[in-house]
Coordinates of N, CA and C in Angstrom, one line a residue:
M24 N 101.0 82.7 111.5 CA 101.0 83.8 112.5 C 100.6 85.0 111.7
I25 N 99.6 85.7 112.2 CA 99.1 87.0 111.6 C 99.4 88.1 112.6
V26 N 99.8 89.3 112.0 CA 100.0 90.5 112.8 C 98.8 91.4 112.5
G27 N 98.2 91.9 113.5 CA 97.1 92.8 113.2 C 96.8 93.8 114.4
K28 N 95.9 94.7 114.2 CA 95.5 95.7 115.2 C 94.2 95.4 115.7
V29 N 94.1 95.4 117.1 CA 92.8 95.2 117.7 C 91.9 96.4 117.5
V30 N 90.7 96.2 116.9 CA 89.9 97.3 116.5 C 88.5 97.3 117.3
G31 N 88.3 96.3 118.0 CA 87.0 96.2 118.8 C 86.9 94.9 119.6
S32 N 85.8 94.8 120.2 CA 85.6 93.6 121.0 C 84.2 93.0 120.7
V33 N 84.0 91.7 121.1 CA 82.7 91.1 120.9 C 82.2 90.6 122.2
V34 N 80.9 90.8 122.5 CA 80.3 90.3 123.7 C 79.3 89.3 123.3
A35 N 79.5 88.1 123.9 CA 78.5 87.0 123.6 C 78.1 86.4 124.9
T36 N 76.8 86.8 125.3 CA 76.3 86.3 126.6 C 76.0 84.8 126.6
R37 N 75.6 84.3 125.4 CA 75.3 82.9 125.3 C 76.4 82.3 124.3
K38 N 77.1 81.2 124.8 CA 78.1 80.6 124.0 C 78.3 79.2 124.5
N39 N 79.1 78.4 123.8 CA 79.5 77.1 124.1 C 80.1 77.1 125.5
E40 N 79.8 76.1 126.3 CA 80.4 76.1 127.7 C 81.9 76.1 127.7
R41 N 82.5 75.6 126.7 CA 84.0 75.6 126.7 C 84.6 77.0 126.5
L42 N 83.7 77.9 126.1 CA 84.2 79.3 125.8 C 83.8 80.3 126.9
L43 N 83.2 79.8 128.0 CA 82.8 80.6 129.1 C 84.0 81.3 129.7
G44 N 83.9 82.5 130.0 CA 85.0 83.3 130.6 C 86.0 83.8 129.5
C45 N 85.8 83.5 128.3 CA 86.8 84.0 127.2 C 86.4 85.4 126.8
K46 N 87.4 86.1 126.5 CA 87.3 87.5 126.0 C 87.6 87.4 124.5
F47 N 86.7 88.0 123.7 CA 86.8 88.0 122.2 C 87.1 89.4 121.7
M48 N 88.1 89.5 120.8 CA 88.5 90.8 120.2 C 88.5 90.7 118.7
I49 N 88.2 91.8 118.1 CA 88.2 91.9 116.6 C 89.5 92.5 116.2
V50 N 90.2 91.7 115.3 CA 91.5 92.1 114.8 C 91.5 92.3 113.3
E51 N 92.1 93.5 113.0 CA 92.2 93.9 111.6 C 93.7 93.5 111.2
P52 N 93.9 92.5 110.3 CA 95.2 92.2 109.9 C 95.9 93.3 109.2
I53 N 97.2 93.5 109.4 CA 97.9 94.6 108.6 C 97.9 94.2 107.2
E54 N 98.1 95.2 106.3 CA 98.0 95.0 104.9 C 99.0 94.0 104.4
N55 N 100.2 93.9 104.9 CA 101.2 93.0 104.4 C 100.9 91.6 104.7
M56 N 99.9 91.2 105.5 CA 99.6 89.9 105.8 C 98.8 89.1 104.8
N57 N 98.2 89.9 103.8 CA 97.4 89.3 102.7 C 96.3 88.5 103.3
V58 N 95.6 88.9 104.3 CA 94.4 88.3 104.9 C 93.2 89.2 104.6
N59 N 92.2 88.6 104.0 CA 91.0 89.4 103.7 C 90.1 89.4 104.9
G60 N 89.7 90.6 105.3 CA 88.7 90.8 106.4 C 89.3 90.7 107.8
R61 N 88.4 91.0 108.7 CA 88.7 91.0 110.1 C 88.6 89.6 110.7
I62 N 89.2 89.4 111.9 CA 89.2 88.2 112.5 C 88.7 88.4 114.0
V63 N 87.9 87.4 114.4 CA 87.5 87.4 115.8 C 88.4 86.4 116.5
A64 N 89.1 86.8 117.5 CA 90.1 86.0 118.2 C 89.9 86.0 119.7
V65 N 90.1 84.8 120.3 CA 90.1 84.7 121.7 C 91.3 85.4 122.2
D66 N 91.2 86.2 123.3 CA 92.3 86.9 123.9 C 92.6 86.5 125.3
N67 N 93.7 85.8 125.4 CA 94.2 85.3 126.7 C 95.4 86.1 127.3
V68 N 95.8 87.1 126.5 CA 96.9 87.9 126.9 C 96.6 89.3 127.4
G69 N 95.3 89.7 127.4 CA 94.9 91.0 127.9 C 95.1 92.1 126.9
A70 N 95.0 91.9 125.6 CA 95.2 93.0 124.6 C 94.0 94.0 124.7
G71 N 94.4 95.2 124.3 CA 93.4 96.3 124.3 C 93.2 96.8 122.9
I72 N 92.1 97.6 122.8 CA 91.8 98.2 121.5 C 92.9 99.2 121.1
G73 N 93.4 99.1 119.9 CA 94.5 99.9 119.4 C 95.8 99.2 119.4
E74 N 95.9 98.1 120.1 CA 97.2 97.4 120.2 C 97.5 96.5 119.0
I75 N 98.8 96.4 118.7 CA 99.2 95.5 117.6 C 99.5 94.1 118.3
V76 N 98.9 93.1 117.7 CA 99.0 91.8 118.3 C 99.4 90.7 117.3
L77 N 99.8 89.6 117.9 CA 100.1 88.4 117.1 C 99.0 87.4 117.3
V78 N 98.5 86.9 116.2 CA 97.3 86.0 116.2 C 97.7 84.6 115.6
A79 N 97.5 83.6 116.3 CA 97.7 82.2 115.8 C 96.3 81.7 115.3
T80 N 96.3 80.9 114.2 CA 95.1 80.5 113.7 C 95.1 78.9 113.6
G81 N 93.9 78.3 113.3 CA 93.8 76.9 113.2 C 94.1 76.2 114.5
S82 N 94.7 75.0 114.4 CA 95.0 74.2 115.6 C 96.0 74.8 116.5
A83 N 96.9 75.7 115.9 CA 97.9 76.4 116.7 C 97.2 77.4 117.7
A84 N 96.0 77.9 117.3 CA 95.2 78.8 118.2 C 94.7 78.0 119.4
R85 N 94.2 76.9 119.2 CA 93.7 76.1 120.3 C 94.8 75.7 121.2
I86 N 95.9 75.3 120.7 CA 97.1 74.9 121.5 C 97.6 76.1 122.3
G87 N 97.7 77.3 121.5 CA 98.3 78.5 122.1 C 97.5 79.1 123.3
C88 N 96.2 78.8 123.3 CA 95.4 79.3 124.4 C 94.9 78.1 125.3
D89 N 95.5 77.0 125.2 CA 95.3 75.8 126.0 C 93.8 75.4 126.0
M90 N 93.2 75.4 124.8 CA 91.7 75.1 124.7 C 91.6 74.0 123.6
N91 N 92.2 72.9 123.8 CA 92.3 71.9 122.7 C 90.9 71.3 122.3
D92 N 89.9 71.4 123.2 CA 88.6 70.8 122.9 C 87.6 71.9 122.6
A93 N 88.0 73.1 122.4 CA 87.0 74.2 122.2 C 87.0 74.6 120.7
A94 N 85.9 75.3 120.3 CA 85.8 75.7 118.9 C 86.5 77.1 118.7
V95 N 87.8 77.0 118.8 CA 88.6 78.2 118.6 C 89.4 78.1 117.3
D96 N 89.3 79.1 116.5 CA 90.1 79.1 115.2 C 91.1 80.2 115.2
A97 N 91.1 81.2 116.1 CA 92.0 82.3 116.2 C 92.2 82.7 117.6
A98 N 93.5 82.9 118.0 CA 93.8 83.3 119.3 C 94.9 84.4 119.3
I99 N 94.7 85.4 120.1 CA 95.8 86.4 120.3 C 96.8 85.8 121.3
V100 N 98.0 85.6 120.8 CA 99.0 85.0 121.6 C 100.2 85.9 122.0
G101 N 100.1 87.1 121.6 CA 101.1 88.1 121.9 C 100.8 89.5 121.6
I102 N 101.3 90.5 122.3 CA 101.2 91.9 122.1 C 102.5 92.4 121.6
V103 N 102.5 93.1 120.5 CA 103.8 93.5 119.8 C 104.2 94.8 120.6
D104 N 105.5 94.8 121.0 CA 106.1 96.0 121.6 C 106.8 96.9 120.6
N105 N 107.4 96.2 119.6 CA 108.2 96.9 118.6 C 108.1 96.1 117.3
S106 N 108.0 96.8 116.2 CA 107.9 96.1 114.9 C 108.6 96.9 113.8
I107 N 109.9 96.8 113.9 CA 110.8 97.5 112.9 C 110.6 96.9 111.5
G108 N 110.1 97.7 110.6 CA 110.0 97.3 109.2 C 108.7 96.5 108.9
L109 N 107.9 96.2 109.9 CA 106.8 95.4 109.7 C 105.6 96.1 109.0
M110 N 105.4 97.4 109.4 CA 104.3 98.1 108.9 C 104.7 99.2 107.9
D111 N 105.8 99.1 107.3 CA 106.3 100.1 106.3 C 105.5 99.9 105.0

């Protein structure tokens, strides 16, 4: 699980049919996560730019967004309401 901040969105008019209707967001992992670079993640929870989110990766991402047969490697599975000590 990765914690990060949504910093943008991606629009893809042409994509695999299993990804039709999916919203893609760009997530900047927080420094403490030791993840290099930004992540493009499917967003099924309605996150917005500037929000802190939880991102599942790998097979957990496909399961978390109920897309077992899709080419999904990262999915936003939660929006953080409070993070005491997380970003210190």
